[in-house]
PDB file of C-alpha atoms in Angstrom:
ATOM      1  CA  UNK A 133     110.869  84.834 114.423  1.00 29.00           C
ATOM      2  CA  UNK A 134     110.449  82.323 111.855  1.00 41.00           C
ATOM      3  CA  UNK A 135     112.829  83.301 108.452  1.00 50.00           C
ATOM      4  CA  UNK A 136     109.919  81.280 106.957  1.00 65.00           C
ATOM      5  CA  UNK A 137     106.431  82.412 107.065  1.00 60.00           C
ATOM      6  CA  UNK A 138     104.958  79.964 105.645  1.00 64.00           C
ATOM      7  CA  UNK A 139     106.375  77.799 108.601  1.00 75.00           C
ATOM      8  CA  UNK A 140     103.724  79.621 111.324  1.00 83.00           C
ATOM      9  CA  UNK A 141     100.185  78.115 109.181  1.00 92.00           C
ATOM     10  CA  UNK A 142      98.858  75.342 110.381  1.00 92.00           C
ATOM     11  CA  UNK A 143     100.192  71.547 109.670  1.00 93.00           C
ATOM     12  CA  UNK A 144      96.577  70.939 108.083  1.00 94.00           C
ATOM     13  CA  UNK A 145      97.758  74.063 105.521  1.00 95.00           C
ATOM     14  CA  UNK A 146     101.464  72.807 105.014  1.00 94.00           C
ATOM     15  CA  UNK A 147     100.460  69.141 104.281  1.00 94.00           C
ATOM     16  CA  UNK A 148      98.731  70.121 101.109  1.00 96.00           C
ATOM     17  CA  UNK A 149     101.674  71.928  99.918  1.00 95.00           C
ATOM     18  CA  UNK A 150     104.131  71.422  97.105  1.00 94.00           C
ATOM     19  CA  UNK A 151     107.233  72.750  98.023  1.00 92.00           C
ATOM     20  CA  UNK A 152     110.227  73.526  95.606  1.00 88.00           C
ATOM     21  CA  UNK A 153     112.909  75.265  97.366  1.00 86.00           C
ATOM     22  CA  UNK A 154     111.343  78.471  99.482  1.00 86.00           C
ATOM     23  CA  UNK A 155     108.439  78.477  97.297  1.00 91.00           C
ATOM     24  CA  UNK A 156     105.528  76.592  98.675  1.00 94.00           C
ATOM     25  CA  UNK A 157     101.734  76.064  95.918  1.00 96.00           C
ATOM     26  CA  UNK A 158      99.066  74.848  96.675  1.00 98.00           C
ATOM     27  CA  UNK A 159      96.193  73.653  94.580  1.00 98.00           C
ATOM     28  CA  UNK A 160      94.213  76.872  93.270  1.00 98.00           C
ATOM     29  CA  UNK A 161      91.282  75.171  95.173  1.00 97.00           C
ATOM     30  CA  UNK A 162      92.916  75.260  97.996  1.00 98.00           C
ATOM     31  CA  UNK A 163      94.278  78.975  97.861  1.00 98.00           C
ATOM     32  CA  UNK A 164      91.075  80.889  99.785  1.00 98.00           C
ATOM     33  CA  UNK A 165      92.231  78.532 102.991  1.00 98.00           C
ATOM     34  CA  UNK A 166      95.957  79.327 102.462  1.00 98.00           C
ATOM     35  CA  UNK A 167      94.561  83.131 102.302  1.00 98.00           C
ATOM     36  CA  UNK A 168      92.448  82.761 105.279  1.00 98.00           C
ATOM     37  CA  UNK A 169      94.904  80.908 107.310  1.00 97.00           C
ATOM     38  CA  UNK A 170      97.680  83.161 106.880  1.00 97.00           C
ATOM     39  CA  UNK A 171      95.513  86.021 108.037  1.00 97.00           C
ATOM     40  CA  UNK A 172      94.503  84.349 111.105  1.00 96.00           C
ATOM     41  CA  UNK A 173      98.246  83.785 111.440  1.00 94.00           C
ATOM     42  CA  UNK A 174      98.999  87.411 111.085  1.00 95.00           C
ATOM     43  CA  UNK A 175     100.825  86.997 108.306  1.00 96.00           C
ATOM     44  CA  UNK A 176     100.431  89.477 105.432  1.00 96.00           C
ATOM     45  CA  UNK A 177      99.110  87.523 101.773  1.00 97.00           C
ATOM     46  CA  UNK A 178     101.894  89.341  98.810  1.00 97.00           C
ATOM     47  CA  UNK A 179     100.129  87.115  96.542  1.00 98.00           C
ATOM     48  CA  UNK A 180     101.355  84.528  93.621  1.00 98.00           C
ATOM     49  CA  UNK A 181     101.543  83.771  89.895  1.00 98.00           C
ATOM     50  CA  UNK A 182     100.302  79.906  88.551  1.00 98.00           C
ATOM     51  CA  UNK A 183     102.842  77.398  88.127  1.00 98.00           C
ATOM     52  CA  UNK A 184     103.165  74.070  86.598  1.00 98.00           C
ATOM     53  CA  UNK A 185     105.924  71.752  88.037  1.00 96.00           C
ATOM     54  CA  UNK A 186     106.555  69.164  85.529  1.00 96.00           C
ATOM     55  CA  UNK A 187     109.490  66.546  86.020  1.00 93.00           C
ATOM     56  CA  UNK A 188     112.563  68.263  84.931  1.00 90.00           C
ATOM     57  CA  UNK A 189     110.781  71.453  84.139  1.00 93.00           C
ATOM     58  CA  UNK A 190     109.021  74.436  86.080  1.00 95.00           C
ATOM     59  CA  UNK A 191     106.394  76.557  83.735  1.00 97.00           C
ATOM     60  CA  UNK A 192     105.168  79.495  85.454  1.00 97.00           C
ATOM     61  CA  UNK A 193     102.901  81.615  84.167  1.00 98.00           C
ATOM     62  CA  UNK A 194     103.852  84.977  85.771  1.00 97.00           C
ATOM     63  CA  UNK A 195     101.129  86.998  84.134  1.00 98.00           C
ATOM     64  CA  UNK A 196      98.471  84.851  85.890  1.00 98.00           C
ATOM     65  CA  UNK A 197      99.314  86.647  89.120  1.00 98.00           C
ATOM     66  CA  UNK A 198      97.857  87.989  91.999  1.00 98.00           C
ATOM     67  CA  UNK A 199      99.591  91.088  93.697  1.00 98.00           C
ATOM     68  CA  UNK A 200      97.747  91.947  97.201  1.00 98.00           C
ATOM     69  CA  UNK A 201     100.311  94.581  98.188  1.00 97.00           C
ATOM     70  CA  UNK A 202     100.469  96.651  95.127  1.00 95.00           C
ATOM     71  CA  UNK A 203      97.774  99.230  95.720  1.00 94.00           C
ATOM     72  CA  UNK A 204      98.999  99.322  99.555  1.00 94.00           C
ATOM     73  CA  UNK A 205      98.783 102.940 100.896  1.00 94.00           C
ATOM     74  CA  UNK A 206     101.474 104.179 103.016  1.00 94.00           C
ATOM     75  CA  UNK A 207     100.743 104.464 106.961  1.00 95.00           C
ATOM     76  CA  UNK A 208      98.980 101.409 107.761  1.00 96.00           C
ATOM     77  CA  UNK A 209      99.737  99.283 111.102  1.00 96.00           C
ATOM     78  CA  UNK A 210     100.416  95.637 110.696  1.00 96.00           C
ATOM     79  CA  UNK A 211      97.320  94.126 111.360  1.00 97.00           C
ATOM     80  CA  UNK A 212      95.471  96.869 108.671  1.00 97.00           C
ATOM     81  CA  UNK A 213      98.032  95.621 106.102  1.00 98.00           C
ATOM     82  CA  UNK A 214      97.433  91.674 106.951  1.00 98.00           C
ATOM     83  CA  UNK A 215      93.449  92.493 106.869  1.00 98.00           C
ATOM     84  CA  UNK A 216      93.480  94.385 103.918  1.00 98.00           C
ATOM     85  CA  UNK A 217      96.115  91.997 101.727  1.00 98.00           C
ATOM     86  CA  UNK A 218      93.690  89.290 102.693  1.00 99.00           C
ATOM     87  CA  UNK A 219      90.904  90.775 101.237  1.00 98.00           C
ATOM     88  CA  UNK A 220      92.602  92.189  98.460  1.00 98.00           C
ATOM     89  CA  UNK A 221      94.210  88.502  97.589  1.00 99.00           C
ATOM     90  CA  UNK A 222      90.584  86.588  97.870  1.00 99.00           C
ATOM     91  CA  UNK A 223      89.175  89.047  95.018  1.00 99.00           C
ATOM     92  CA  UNK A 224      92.090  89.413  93.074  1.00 99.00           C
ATOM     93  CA  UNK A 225      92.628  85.370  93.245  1.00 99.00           C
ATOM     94  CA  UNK A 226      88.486  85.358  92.437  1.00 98.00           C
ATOM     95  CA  UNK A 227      88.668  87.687  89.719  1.00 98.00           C
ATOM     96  CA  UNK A 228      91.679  85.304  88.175  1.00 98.00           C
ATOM     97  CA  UNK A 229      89.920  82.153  88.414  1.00 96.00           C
ATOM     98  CA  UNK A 230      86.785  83.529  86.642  1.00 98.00           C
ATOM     99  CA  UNK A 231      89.206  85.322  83.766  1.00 98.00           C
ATOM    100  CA  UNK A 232      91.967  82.302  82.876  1.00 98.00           C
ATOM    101  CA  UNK A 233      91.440  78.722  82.130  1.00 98.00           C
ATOM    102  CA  UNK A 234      94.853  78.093  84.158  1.00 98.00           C
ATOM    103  CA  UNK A 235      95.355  74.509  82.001  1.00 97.00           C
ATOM    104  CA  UNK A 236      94.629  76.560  78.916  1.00 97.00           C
ATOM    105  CA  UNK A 237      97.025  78.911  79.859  1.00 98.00           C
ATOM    106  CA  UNK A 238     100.050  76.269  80.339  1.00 97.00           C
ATOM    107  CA  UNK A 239      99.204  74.606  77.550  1.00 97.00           C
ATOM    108  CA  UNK A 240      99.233  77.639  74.939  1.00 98.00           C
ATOM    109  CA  UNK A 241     102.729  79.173  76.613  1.00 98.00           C
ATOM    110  CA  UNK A 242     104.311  75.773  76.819  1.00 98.00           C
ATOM    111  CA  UNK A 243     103.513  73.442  74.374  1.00 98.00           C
ATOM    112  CA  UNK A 244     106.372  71.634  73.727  1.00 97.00           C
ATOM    113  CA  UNK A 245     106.691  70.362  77.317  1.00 97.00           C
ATOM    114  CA  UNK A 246     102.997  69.988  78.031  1.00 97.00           C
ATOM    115  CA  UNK A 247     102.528  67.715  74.750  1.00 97.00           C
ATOM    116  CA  UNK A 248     105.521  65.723  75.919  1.00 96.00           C
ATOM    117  CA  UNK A 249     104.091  65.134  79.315  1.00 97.00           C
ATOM    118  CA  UNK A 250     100.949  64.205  78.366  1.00 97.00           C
ATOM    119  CA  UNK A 251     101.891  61.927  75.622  1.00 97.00           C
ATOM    120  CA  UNK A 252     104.375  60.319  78.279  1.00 97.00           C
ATOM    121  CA  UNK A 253     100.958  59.647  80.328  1.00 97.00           C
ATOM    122  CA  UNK A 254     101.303  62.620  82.658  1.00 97.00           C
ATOM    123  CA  UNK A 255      98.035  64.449  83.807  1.00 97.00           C
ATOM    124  CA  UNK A 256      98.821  68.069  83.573  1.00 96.00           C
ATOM    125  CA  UNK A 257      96.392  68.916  86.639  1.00 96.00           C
ATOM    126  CA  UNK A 258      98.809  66.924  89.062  1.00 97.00           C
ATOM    127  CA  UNK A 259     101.597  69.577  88.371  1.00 97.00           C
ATOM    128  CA  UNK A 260      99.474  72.593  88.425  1.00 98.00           C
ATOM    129  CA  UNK A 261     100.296  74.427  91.617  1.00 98.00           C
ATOM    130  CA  UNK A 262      99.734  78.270  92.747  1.00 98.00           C
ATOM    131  CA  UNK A 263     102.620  79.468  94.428  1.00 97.00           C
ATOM    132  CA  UNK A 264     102.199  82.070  97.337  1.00 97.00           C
ATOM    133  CA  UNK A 265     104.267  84.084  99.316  1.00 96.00           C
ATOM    134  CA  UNK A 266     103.722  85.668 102.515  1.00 95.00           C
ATOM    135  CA  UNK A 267     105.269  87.438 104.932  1.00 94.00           C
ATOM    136  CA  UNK A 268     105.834  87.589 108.925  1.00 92.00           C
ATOM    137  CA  UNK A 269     105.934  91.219 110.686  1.00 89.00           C
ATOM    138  CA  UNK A 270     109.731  90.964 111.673  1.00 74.00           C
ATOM    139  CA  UNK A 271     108.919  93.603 114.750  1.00 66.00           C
ATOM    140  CA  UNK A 272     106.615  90.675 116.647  1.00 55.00           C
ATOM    141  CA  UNK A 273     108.214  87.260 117.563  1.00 51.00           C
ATOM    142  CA  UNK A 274     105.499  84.293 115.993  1.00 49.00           C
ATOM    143  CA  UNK A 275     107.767  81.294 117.153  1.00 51.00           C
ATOM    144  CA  UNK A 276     107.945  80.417 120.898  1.00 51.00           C
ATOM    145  CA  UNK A 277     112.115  80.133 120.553  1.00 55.00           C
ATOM    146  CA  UNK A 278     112.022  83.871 119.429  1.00 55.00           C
ATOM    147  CA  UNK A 279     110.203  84.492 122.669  1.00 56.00           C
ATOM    148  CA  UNK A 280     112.374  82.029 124.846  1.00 58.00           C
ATOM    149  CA  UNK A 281     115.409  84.477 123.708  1.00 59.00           C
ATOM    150  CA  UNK A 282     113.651  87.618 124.275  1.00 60.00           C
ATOM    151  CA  UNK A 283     112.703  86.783 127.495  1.00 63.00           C
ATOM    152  CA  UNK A 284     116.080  85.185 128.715  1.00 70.00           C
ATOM    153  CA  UNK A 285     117.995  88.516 126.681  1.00 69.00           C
ATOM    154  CA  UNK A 286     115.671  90.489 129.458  1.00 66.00           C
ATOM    155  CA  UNK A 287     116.787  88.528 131.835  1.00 65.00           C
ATOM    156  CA  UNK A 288     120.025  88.714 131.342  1.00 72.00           C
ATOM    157  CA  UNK A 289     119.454  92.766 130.742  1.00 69.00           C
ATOM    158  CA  UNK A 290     118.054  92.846 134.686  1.00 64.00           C
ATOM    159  CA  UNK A 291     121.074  90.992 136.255  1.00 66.00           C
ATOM    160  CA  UNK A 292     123.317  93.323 134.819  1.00 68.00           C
ATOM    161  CA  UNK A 293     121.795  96.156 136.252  1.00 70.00           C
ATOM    162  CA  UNK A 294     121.602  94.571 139.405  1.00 63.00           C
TER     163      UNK A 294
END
């Protein structure tokens, strides 16, 4: 099992990727594929808040959020919960995008540091990032070494008995 979800999407999904310690953005444009990708990876969307990584400062904007998970009923299987986070996290992220101007947004809860970037030359859309968390089902293996140690732990189960 990966400790890292976001370590199962595809390379073509990583590359565009900002990464700051565990947390991994992407461009909001680019959050639908990130969605889809993750859902095809059975992973299960949690959702994100809007960022803005500026050198030597990170301005998030926690109330421009989406939470897939937070209407979740009880009782659902896995693959219910990755379907219905998914589809929950493209209208939620949908309904976002039409409500905030996300530049607006940075620049009226951090003006200090936004004016100072831009008057140093900085272009404020090259540090906006979404950042979005998933997570793996920790009761199926998604990494072939996971499965590599299952199977040889069964192995090693059978010669005992023998």
């Amino acid at each position: 099992m990966h400790d890292r979800p976001d370590m199962v999407l595809p390379e073509t999904i990583r590359s565009i990727a900002s990464r700051s310690g565990c947390k991994w953005g992407w461009r909001p444009d680019a959050i639908p594929q990130v969605i889809d990708a993750a859902e095809q990876a059975g992973l299960l969307n949690i959702g994100g808040q809007l960022q803005f990584r500026l050198p030597g400062a990170t301005c998030e904007c926690y109330w421009v959020e989406v939470d897939a998970v937070a209407q979740e009923p009880r009782g659902l299987r896995w693959t219910e919960r990755v379907a219905r986070a998914a589809t929950v996290a493209r209208q939620q992220f949908a309904d976002i995008g039409n409500r905030y101007d996300f530049l607006s947004e940075g620049r009226d809860a951090f003006p200090a540091a936004f004016h100072a970037y831009e008057a140093s030359g900085g272009n404020l859309g090259d540090c906006l990032w979404f950042i979005w968390y998933l997570k793996a089902d920790r009761t199926r293996p998604t990494d072939i070494r996971s499965r590599v140690l299952g199977l040889i732990r069964a192995f090693r189960r059978h010669d005992r008995q023998q």
